[in-house]
Amino acid sequence: MSEPVIICRDVHKWYGQFHALRGIDLEVDKGEVIVIFGPSGSGKSTFIRTINRLEEHQQGTIIVNGIELSHDVRNIAAIRKEVGMVFQQFNLFPHLAVMQNITLGPIQVRKWKKKKAEEIAMQLLERVGIPEQAEKYPGQLSGGQQQRVAIARALAMQPQIMLFDEPTSALDPEMIKEVLDVMVELAESGMTILAVTHEMGFARAVADRMLFMDAGSIVESGPPSQIFENPQEDRTKLFLSQILQH
Amino acid sequence: MTTTASTTQGEVLPPPTERYTVLGWLKKNLFGSWLDAILTILAALFIAWAVYTGANWVFKTARWDVIVNNFALFMKGQYPTEEAWRLWLVIYLAAAIGGLMWGVFVRSREMAGWLLLILPLLFALAALALGSNVWINVLLIDVVALVAYFLGRTFPKQLQRPTITLLLLYLPLILLIVRGFGENGFMPQVGTNFWGGLLLSLLLAIIGIVFSFPIGVLLALGRQSELKAIHWLSVIYIEVIRGVPLVTLLFMGMVMLPYVLPAGLRIDNFIRVAVAIVMFAAAYLAENVRGGLQSIPKGQYEAADAIALGGFAKMTRIILPQALRAVIPVLVGQFIGLFKDTSLVALVGLFDLLGIARAVLANPNYIGTQLEVYTFIALVYWVFSYGLSYASKRLETSLGVGER
Ligand SMILES: Nc1ncnc2c1ncn2[C@@H]1O[C@H](COP(=O)(O)OP(=O)(O)O)[C@@H](O)[C@H]1O
Ligand SMILES: [Mg+2]
């Protein structure tokens, strides 16, 4: 067995006086697909955002791809190169065309030639199913298309790990599937994925492990079969019964 | 679906249109009630009186000879007439760049229309006021602008970069041309004390815009900086300058600077007022740009961080382009204000458009022509201010400013 690609040991985070992460321990192996779920405000976003240092943790250790996150800016940059992120609100760059959105990182950070970056961007657009939108601006696309561009933008950096923070929560129902399809394909291709989502169909289909978070801690973790059929914790049961009711 | 049949082309109902006869329109809009009718008649009488009086003054009473005889003075101050071709060159360059920009970025046919329409008008004015070779230049400038416009329209992709380069080079280029070099030779030096009239006003405005822009952007970024020293220096600069009227800065530059500087070191008056104007404009620009920076959602910073962009690329590729685009209308407004504010240099003894006006009015030959002179310079200020405002509106629409 090789080293885990993400190691979190006793990670704590405070917003002022508010204790948002209360000792998170987690190891993620290469190629693992992890789904994080739990009530709103339980710290899911905060947690996955500490992994690429969009949020700073104040106690504990986070090691990504063998590099420890510290105040060293070079370490942060090195980790961010290997960690792609997809946001709930897409956060595409509205003043850049789809193609430029995708190639900006590779050209600026990976120092690729424009031509190479554009070829790879085109392949990625085909992979997410919208090669014909390359010249459009984000504002001209539907939510589902924008989120697929966002996925392509993250993949263009050729990351080792992908983080998803509720990627389908801002989408109209008919567009959720097109984004999930891309995520399933990505999961099956062997990408290491941490996804915050309440799409239980997705979790059941591709997750290796599910983490239930509440009040800043991981309350329960296990494979989907255990979480769905035989949850150990009352809080997990209660939460699942609430979201699976409909 | 039950509605399929009614969605075919022929059966779509047109929106209801209101049809008016002329009388119907008059009745509805102007004579709807007794009060409306009375107001309409009063307003019509007032307009008629104003137009009659105005026309009477313009065509009968006004002494336009004060403008005609001093036209060159108004335009270029004491700039030597033998060297006036250099100023024409400056205008030719402006026409070429303006035409290119319109063709590359705006691309509407309106430009051609304007040029074809304005042309005869300018002709008439020029011939009337200035005689001799002026109209040839006007014609050629028009042609240059048109050609540049069509070139830009035809090769927008290829000419985009050259156009922007030319635009950036414009100020250094015209300063070189206007100032010249060497004692004699083909472009002998013309000291800044000879620069005057509209030439001086425009140069000060362009310098103010071009230099205040980068300084203002840096100040705005400085104000947002997490480095306390930079943050406070920016805040202090911005707030101090914004708390002082421009006239005060100009007087400080003109009157106080000589005391502060070592004896013998004299700084050109032009440079002093230019520096004061730039310093002043930069502080205001910084505040406007800050408004733009604050309008950028946090998600944009995070997305840039997530793809590992460095601080410089994040600012220049993601944040500033959006922030500046968001404040273009405000900045244009500020630049128009700046152009008009340059008239304050007349108060510290420079002969810009307003300074020349005051000098002309001091001439005993032109006693009692205040109205003519001030009407004229107001018209000049208006033409340039409105032109800038109009052009920028068009540029904004075609650049999609305000859309996200
Ligand atoms: N920038 C912040 N400042 C203060 N409190 C925050 C901030 N971000 C999140 N929080 C708080 O931290 C808790 C966890 O938030 P978050 O990680 O966004 O939850 P989740 O993603 O699980 O809904 C919430 O109670 C939230 O109010
Ligand atoms: Mg969240």
mmCIF file with all atom_site columns, C-alpha atoms in Angstrom, chain B residues 133-250:
data_model
loop_
_atom_site.group_PDB
_atom_site.id
_atom_site.type_symbol
_atom_site.label_atom_id
_atom_site.label_alt_id
_atom_site.label_comp_id
_atom_site.label_asym_id
_atom_site.label_entity_id
_atom_site.label_seq_id
_atom_site.pdbx_PDB_ins_code
_atom_site.Cartn_x
_atom_site.Cartn_y
_atom_site.Cartn_z
_atom_site.occupancy
_atom_site.B_iso_or_equiv
_atom_site.pdbx_formal_charge
_atom_site.auth_seq_id
_atom_site.auth_comp_id
_atom_site.auth_asym_id
_atom_site.auth_atom_id
_atom_site.pdbx_PDB_model_num
ATOM 1   C CA . ASN B 1 133 ? -5.795  75.454 -45.984 1.00 0.00 ? 133 ASN B CA 1
ATOM 2   C CA . VAL B 1 134 ? -7.748  74.497 -42.882 1.00 0.00 ? 134 VAL B CA 1
ATOM 3   C CA . TRP B 1 135 ? -10.543 72.790 -44.743 1.00 0.00 ? 135 TRP B CA 1
ATOM 4   C CA . ILE B 1 136 ? -8.121  70.555 -46.614 1.00 0.00 ? 136 ILE B CA 1
ATOM 5   C CA . ASN B 1 137 ? -6.821  69.301 -43.303 1.00 0.00 ? 137 ASN B CA 1
ATOM 6   C CA . VAL B 1 138 ? -10.325 68.772 -41.994 1.00 0.00 ? 138 VAL B CA 1
ATOM 7   C CA . LEU B 1 139 ? -11.180 66.785 -45.075 1.00 0.00 ? 139 LEU B CA 1
ATOM 8   C CA . LEU B 1 140 ? -8.042  64.674 -44.841 1.00 0.00 ? 140 LEU B CA 1
ATOM 9   C CA . ILE B 1 141 ? -8.567  64.013 -41.133 1.00 0.00 ? 141 ILE B CA 1
ATOM 10  C CA . ASP B 1 142 ? -12.020 62.791 -41.938 1.00 0.00 ? 142 ASP B CA 1
ATOM 11  C CA . VAL B 1 143 ? -10.661 60.529 -44.632 1.00 0.00 ? 143 VAL B CA 1
ATOM 12  C CA . VAL B 1 144 ? -7.971  59.161 -42.314 1.00 0.00 ? 144 VAL B CA 1
ATOM 13  C CA . ALA B 1 145 ? -10.584 58.369 -39.667 1.00 0.00 ? 145 ALA B CA 1
ATOM 14  C CA . LEU B 1 146 ? -12.816 56.676 -42.221 1.00 0.00 ? 146 LEU B CA 1
ATOM 15  C CA . VAL B 1 147 ? -10.005 54.590 -43.671 1.00 0.00 ? 147 VAL B CA 1
ATOM 16  C CA . ALA B 1 148 ? -8.841  53.576 -40.205 1.00 0.00 ? 148 ALA B CA 1
ATOM 17  C CA . TYR B 1 149 ? -12.394 52.673 -39.309 1.00 0.00 ? 149 TYR B CA 1
ATOM 18  C CA . PHE B 1 150 ? -12.851 50.443 -42.336 1.00 0.00 ? 150 PHE B CA 1
ATOM 19  C CA . LEU B 1 151 ? -9.459  48.835 -41.789 1.00 0.00 ? 151 LEU B CA 1
ATOM 20  C CA . GLY B 1 152 ? -10.408 48.140 -38.188 1.00 0.00 ? 152 GLY B CA 1
ATOM 21  C CA . ARG B 1 153 ? -13.768 46.755 -39.215 1.00 0.00 ? 153 ARG B CA 1
ATOM 22  C CA . THR B 1 154 ? -12.242 44.499 -41.829 1.00 0.00 ? 154 THR B CA 1
ATOM 23  C CA . PHE B 1 155 ? -9.374  43.130 -39.717 1.00 0.00 ? 155 PHE B CA 1
ATOM 24  C CA . PRO B 1 156 ? -10.610 43.395 -36.149 1.00 0.00 ? 156 PRO B CA 1
ATOM 25  C CA . LYS B 1 157 ? -8.634  40.378 -34.886 1.00 0.00 ? 157 LYS B CA 1
ATOM 26  C CA . GLN B 1 158 ? -5.301  41.319 -36.427 1.00 0.00 ? 158 GLN B CA 1
ATOM 27  C CA . LEU B 1 159 ? -5.566  45.014 -35.580 1.00 0.00 ? 159 LEU B CA 1
ATOM 28  C CA . GLN B 1 160 ? -6.679  44.655 -31.985 1.00 0.00 ? 160 GLN B CA 1
ATOM 29  C CA . ARG B 1 161 ? -3.188  44.607 -30.538 1.00 0.00 ? 161 ARG B CA 1
ATOM 30  C CA . PRO B 1 162 ? -1.690  47.311 -32.790 1.00 0.00 ? 162 PRO B CA 1
ATOM 31  C CA . THR B 1 163 ? -4.640  49.542 -31.936 1.00 0.00 ? 163 THR B CA 1
ATOM 32  C CA . ILE B 1 164 ? -4.101  49.170 -28.217 1.00 0.00 ? 164 ILE B CA 1
ATOM 33  C CA . THR B 1 165 ? -0.359  49.669 -28.643 1.00 0.00 ? 165 THR B CA 1
ATOM 34  C CA . LEU B 1 166 ? -0.976  52.851 -30.607 1.00 0.00 ? 166 LEU B CA 1
ATOM 35  C CA . LEU B 1 167 ? -3.368  54.067 -27.963 1.00 0.00 ? 167 LEU B CA 1
ATOM 36  C CA . LEU B 1 168 ? -0.776  53.503 -25.250 1.00 0.00 ? 168 LEU B CA 1
ATOM 37  C CA . LEU B 1 169 ? 1.907   55.207 -27.345 1.00 0.00 ? 169 LEU B CA 1
ATOM 38  C CA . TYR B 1 170 ? -0.299  58.183 -28.170 1.00 0.00 ? 170 TYR B CA 1
ATOM 39  C CA . LEU B 1 171 ? 0.605   60.408 -25.245 1.00 0.00 ? 171 LEU B CA 1
ATOM 40  C CA . PRO B 1 172 ? 4.408   60.013 -25.422 1.00 0.00 ? 172 PRO B CA 1
ATOM 41  C CA . LEU B 1 173 ? 4.214   60.432 -29.160 1.00 0.00 ? 173 LEU B CA 1
ATOM 42  C CA . ILE B 1 174 ? 2.242   63.652 -29.109 1.00 0.00 ? 174 ILE B CA 1
ATOM 43  C CA . LEU B 1 175 ? 4.329   65.087 -26.290 1.00 0.00 ? 175 LEU B CA 1
ATOM 44  C CA . LEU B 1 176 ? 7.363   64.462 -28.456 1.00 0.00 ? 176 LEU B CA 1
ATOM 45  C CA . ILE B 1 177 ? 5.730   66.043 -31.483 1.00 0.00 ? 177 ILE B CA 1
ATOM 46  C CA . VAL B 1 178 ? 4.334   69.054 -29.650 1.00 0.00 ? 178 VAL B CA 1
ATOM 47  C CA . ARG B 1 179 ? 7.510   69.727 -27.733 1.00 0.00 ? 179 ARG B CA 1
ATOM 48  C CA . GLY B 1 180 ? 9.953   68.846 -30.490 1.00 0.00 ? 180 GLY B CA 1
ATOM 49  C CA . PHE B 1 181 ? 13.712  68.549 -30.067 1.00 0.00 ? 181 PHE B CA 1
ATOM 50  C CA . GLY B 1 182 ? 16.862  70.512 -30.837 1.00 0.00 ? 182 GLY B CA 1
ATOM 51  C CA . GLU B 1 183 ? 17.376  74.201 -31.573 1.00 0.00 ? 183 GLU B CA 1
ATOM 52  C CA . ASN B 1 184 ? 16.452  74.026 -35.208 1.00 0.00 ? 184 ASN B CA 1
ATOM 53  C CA . GLY B 1 185 ? 15.968  71.120 -37.519 1.00 0.00 ? 185 GLY B CA 1
ATOM 54  C CA . PHE B 1 186 ? 12.641  69.918 -38.645 1.00 0.00 ? 186 PHE B CA 1
ATOM 55  C CA . MET B 1 187 ? 10.919  69.901 -35.271 1.00 0.00 ? 187 MET B CA 1
ATOM 56  C CA . PRO B 1 188 ? 12.555  72.621 -33.192 1.00 0.00 ? 188 PRO B CA 1
ATOM 57  C CA . GLN B 1 189 ? 11.707  72.661 -29.527 1.00 0.00 ? 189 GLN B CA 1
ATOM 58  C CA . VAL B 1 190 ? 8.672   74.718 -28.543 1.00 0.00 ? 190 VAL B CA 1
ATOM 59  C CA . GLY B 1 191 ? 8.729   75.577 -24.834 1.00 0.00 ? 191 GLY B CA 1
ATOM 60  C CA . THR B 1 192 ? 5.730   74.776 -22.703 1.00 0.00 ? 192 THR B CA 1
ATOM 61  C CA . ASN B 1 193 ? 5.123   78.487 -22.111 1.00 0.00 ? 193 ASN B CA 1
ATOM 62  C CA . PHE B 1 194 ? 4.020   78.666 -25.747 1.00 0.00 ? 194 PHE B CA 1
ATOM 63  C CA . TRP B 1 195 ? 1.443   75.930 -25.311 1.00 0.00 ? 195 TRP B CA 1
ATOM 64  C CA . GLY B 1 196 ? -1.983  77.355 -24.817 1.00 0.00 ? 196 GLY B CA 1
ATOM 65  C CA . GLY B 1 197 ? -5.658  77.337 -25.575 1.00 0.00 ? 197 GLY B CA 1
ATOM 66  C CA . LEU B 1 198 ? -7.472  74.131 -26.335 1.00 0.00 ? 198 LEU B CA 1
ATOM 67  C CA . LEU B 1 199 ? -4.117  72.465 -26.986 1.00 0.00 ? 199 LEU B CA 1
ATOM 68  C CA . LEU B 1 200 ? -3.069  73.071 -23.388 1.00 0.00 ? 200 LEU B CA 1
ATOM 69  C CA . SER B 1 201 ? -6.436  72.039 -21.970 1.00 0.00 ? 201 SER B CA 1
ATOM 70  C CA . LEU B 1 202 ? -6.433  68.781 -23.892 1.00 0.00 ? 202 LEU B CA 1
ATOM 71  C CA . LEU B 1 203 ? -2.814  67.965 -23.102 1.00 0.00 ? 203 LEU B CA 1
ATOM 72  C CA . LEU B 1 204 ? -3.410  68.501 -19.404 1.00 0.00 ? 204 LEU B CA 1
ATOM 73  C CA . ALA B 1 205 ? -6.533  66.363 -19.541 1.00 0.00 ? 205 ALA B CA 1
ATOM 74  C CA . ILE B 1 206 ? -4.826  63.518 -21.396 1.00 0.00 ? 206 ILE B CA 1
ATOM 75  C CA . ILE B 1 207 ? -1.833  63.597 -19.077 1.00 0.00 ? 207 ILE B CA 1
ATOM 76  C CA . GLY B 1 208 ? -4.163  63.667 -16.105 1.00 0.00 ? 208 GLY B CA 1
ATOM 77  C CA . ILE B 1 209 ? -6.079  60.641 -17.374 1.00 0.00 ? 209 ILE B CA 1
ATOM 78  C CA . VAL B 1 210 ? -3.103  58.579 -18.470 1.00 0.00 ? 210 VAL B CA 1
ATOM 79  C CA . PHE B 1 211 ? -0.988  59.081 -15.367 1.00 0.00 ? 211 PHE B CA 1
ATOM 80  C CA . SER B 1 212 ? -3.720  59.116 -12.762 1.00 0.00 ? 212 SER B CA 1
ATOM 81  C CA . PHE B 1 213 ? -4.994  55.770 -14.000 1.00 0.00 ? 213 PHE B CA 1
ATOM 82  C CA . PRO B 1 214 ? -2.114  53.498 -12.971 1.00 0.00 ? 214 PRO B CA 1
ATOM 83  C CA . ILE B 1 215 ? -1.440  55.521 -9.839  1.00 0.00 ? 215 ILE B CA 1
ATOM 84  C CA . GLY B 1 216 ? -5.095  55.406 -8.860  1.00 0.00 ? 216 GLY B CA 1
ATOM 85  C CA . VAL B 1 217 ? -5.294  51.652 -9.446  1.00 0.00 ? 217 VAL B CA 1
ATOM 86  C CA . LEU B 1 218 ? -2.179  51.100 -7.320  1.00 0.00 ? 218 LEU B CA 1
ATOM 87  C CA . LEU B 1 219 ? -3.628  53.302 -4.580  1.00 0.00 ? 219 LEU B CA 1
ATOM 88  C CA . ALA B 1 220 ? -6.874  51.339 -4.663  1.00 0.00 ? 220 ALA B CA 1
ATOM 89  C CA . LEU B 1 221 ? -4.976  48.064 -4.386  1.00 0.00 ? 221 LEU B CA 1
ATOM 90  C CA . GLY B 1 222 ? -2.799  49.599 -1.683  1.00 0.00 ? 222 GLY B CA 1
ATOM 91  C CA . ARG B 1 223 ? -5.849  50.539 0.300   1.00 0.00 ? 223 ARG B CA 1
ATOM 92  C CA . GLN B 1 224 ? -6.959  46.894 0.201   1.00 0.00 ? 224 GLN B CA 1
ATOM 93  C CA . SER B 1 225 ? -3.510  45.614 1.074   1.00 0.00 ? 225 SER B CA 1
ATOM 94  C CA . GLU B 1 226 ? -3.002  43.506 4.159   1.00 0.00 ? 226 GLU B CA 1
ATOM 95  C CA . LEU B 1 227 ? 0.346   45.185 4.729   1.00 0.00 ? 227 LEU B CA 1
ATOM 96  C CA . LYS B 1 228 ? -0.540  47.813 7.272   1.00 0.00 ? 228 LYS B CA 1
ATOM 97  C CA . ALA B 1 229 ? 2.074   50.363 6.164   1.00 0.00 ? 229 ALA B CA 1
ATOM 98  C CA . ILE B 1 230 ? 0.914   50.294 2.548   1.00 0.00 ? 230 ILE B CA 1
ATOM 99  C CA . HIS B 1 231 ? -2.727  50.346 3.575   1.00 0.00 ? 231 HIS B CA 1
ATOM 100 C CA . TRP B 1 232 ? -2.338  53.412 5.783   1.00 0.00 ? 232 TRP B CA 1
ATOM 101 C CA . LEU B 1 233 ? -0.128  55.317 3.356   1.00 0.00 ? 233 LEU B CA 1
ATOM 102 C CA . SER B 1 234 ? -2.768  54.820 0.665   1.00 0.00 ? 234 SER B CA 1
ATOM 103 C CA . VAL B 1 235 ? -5.612  55.813 2.966   1.00 0.00 ? 235 VAL B CA 1
ATOM 104 C CA . ILE B 1 236 ? -3.821  58.945 4.139   1.00 0.00 ? 236 ILE B CA 1
ATOM 105 C CA . TYR B 1 237 ? -2.911  59.994 0.609   1.00 0.00 ? 237 TYR B CA 1
ATOM 106 C CA . ILE B 1 238 ? -6.417  59.445 -0.713  1.00 0.00 ? 238 ILE B CA 1
ATOM 107 C CA . GLU B 1 239 ? -8.199  61.140 2.134   1.00 0.00 ? 239 GLU B CA 1
ATOM 108 C CA . VAL B 1 240 ? -5.851  64.116 2.333   1.00 0.00 ? 240 VAL B CA 1
ATOM 109 C CA . ILE B 1 241 ? -6.022  64.836 -1.380  1.00 0.00 ? 241 ILE B CA 1
ATOM 110 C CA . ARG B 1 242 ? -9.769  64.351 -1.525  1.00 0.00 ? 242 ARG B CA 1
ATOM 111 C CA . GLY B 1 243 ? -10.164 66.817 1.297   1.00 0.00 ? 243 GLY B CA 1
ATOM 112 C CA . VAL B 1 244 ? -8.417  69.608 -0.602  1.00 0.00 ? 244 VAL B CA 1
ATOM 113 C CA . PRO B 1 245 ? -9.831  71.552 -3.572  1.00 0.00 ? 245 PRO B CA 1
ATOM 114 C CA . LEU B 1 246 ? -7.869  71.239 -6.809  1.00 0.00 ? 246 LEU B CA 1
ATOM 115 C CA . VAL B 1 247 ? -7.329  75.000 -6.914  1.00 0.00 ? 247 VAL B CA 1
ATOM 116 C CA . THR B 1 248 ? -5.483  74.779 -3.618  1.00 0.00 ? 248 THR B CA 1
ATOM 117 C CA . LEU B 1 249 ? -3.205  72.078 -4.978  1.00 0.00 ? 249 LEU B CA 1
ATOM 118 C CA . LEU B 1 250 ? -2.548  74.193 -8.050  1.00 0.00 ? 250 LEU B CA 1
#
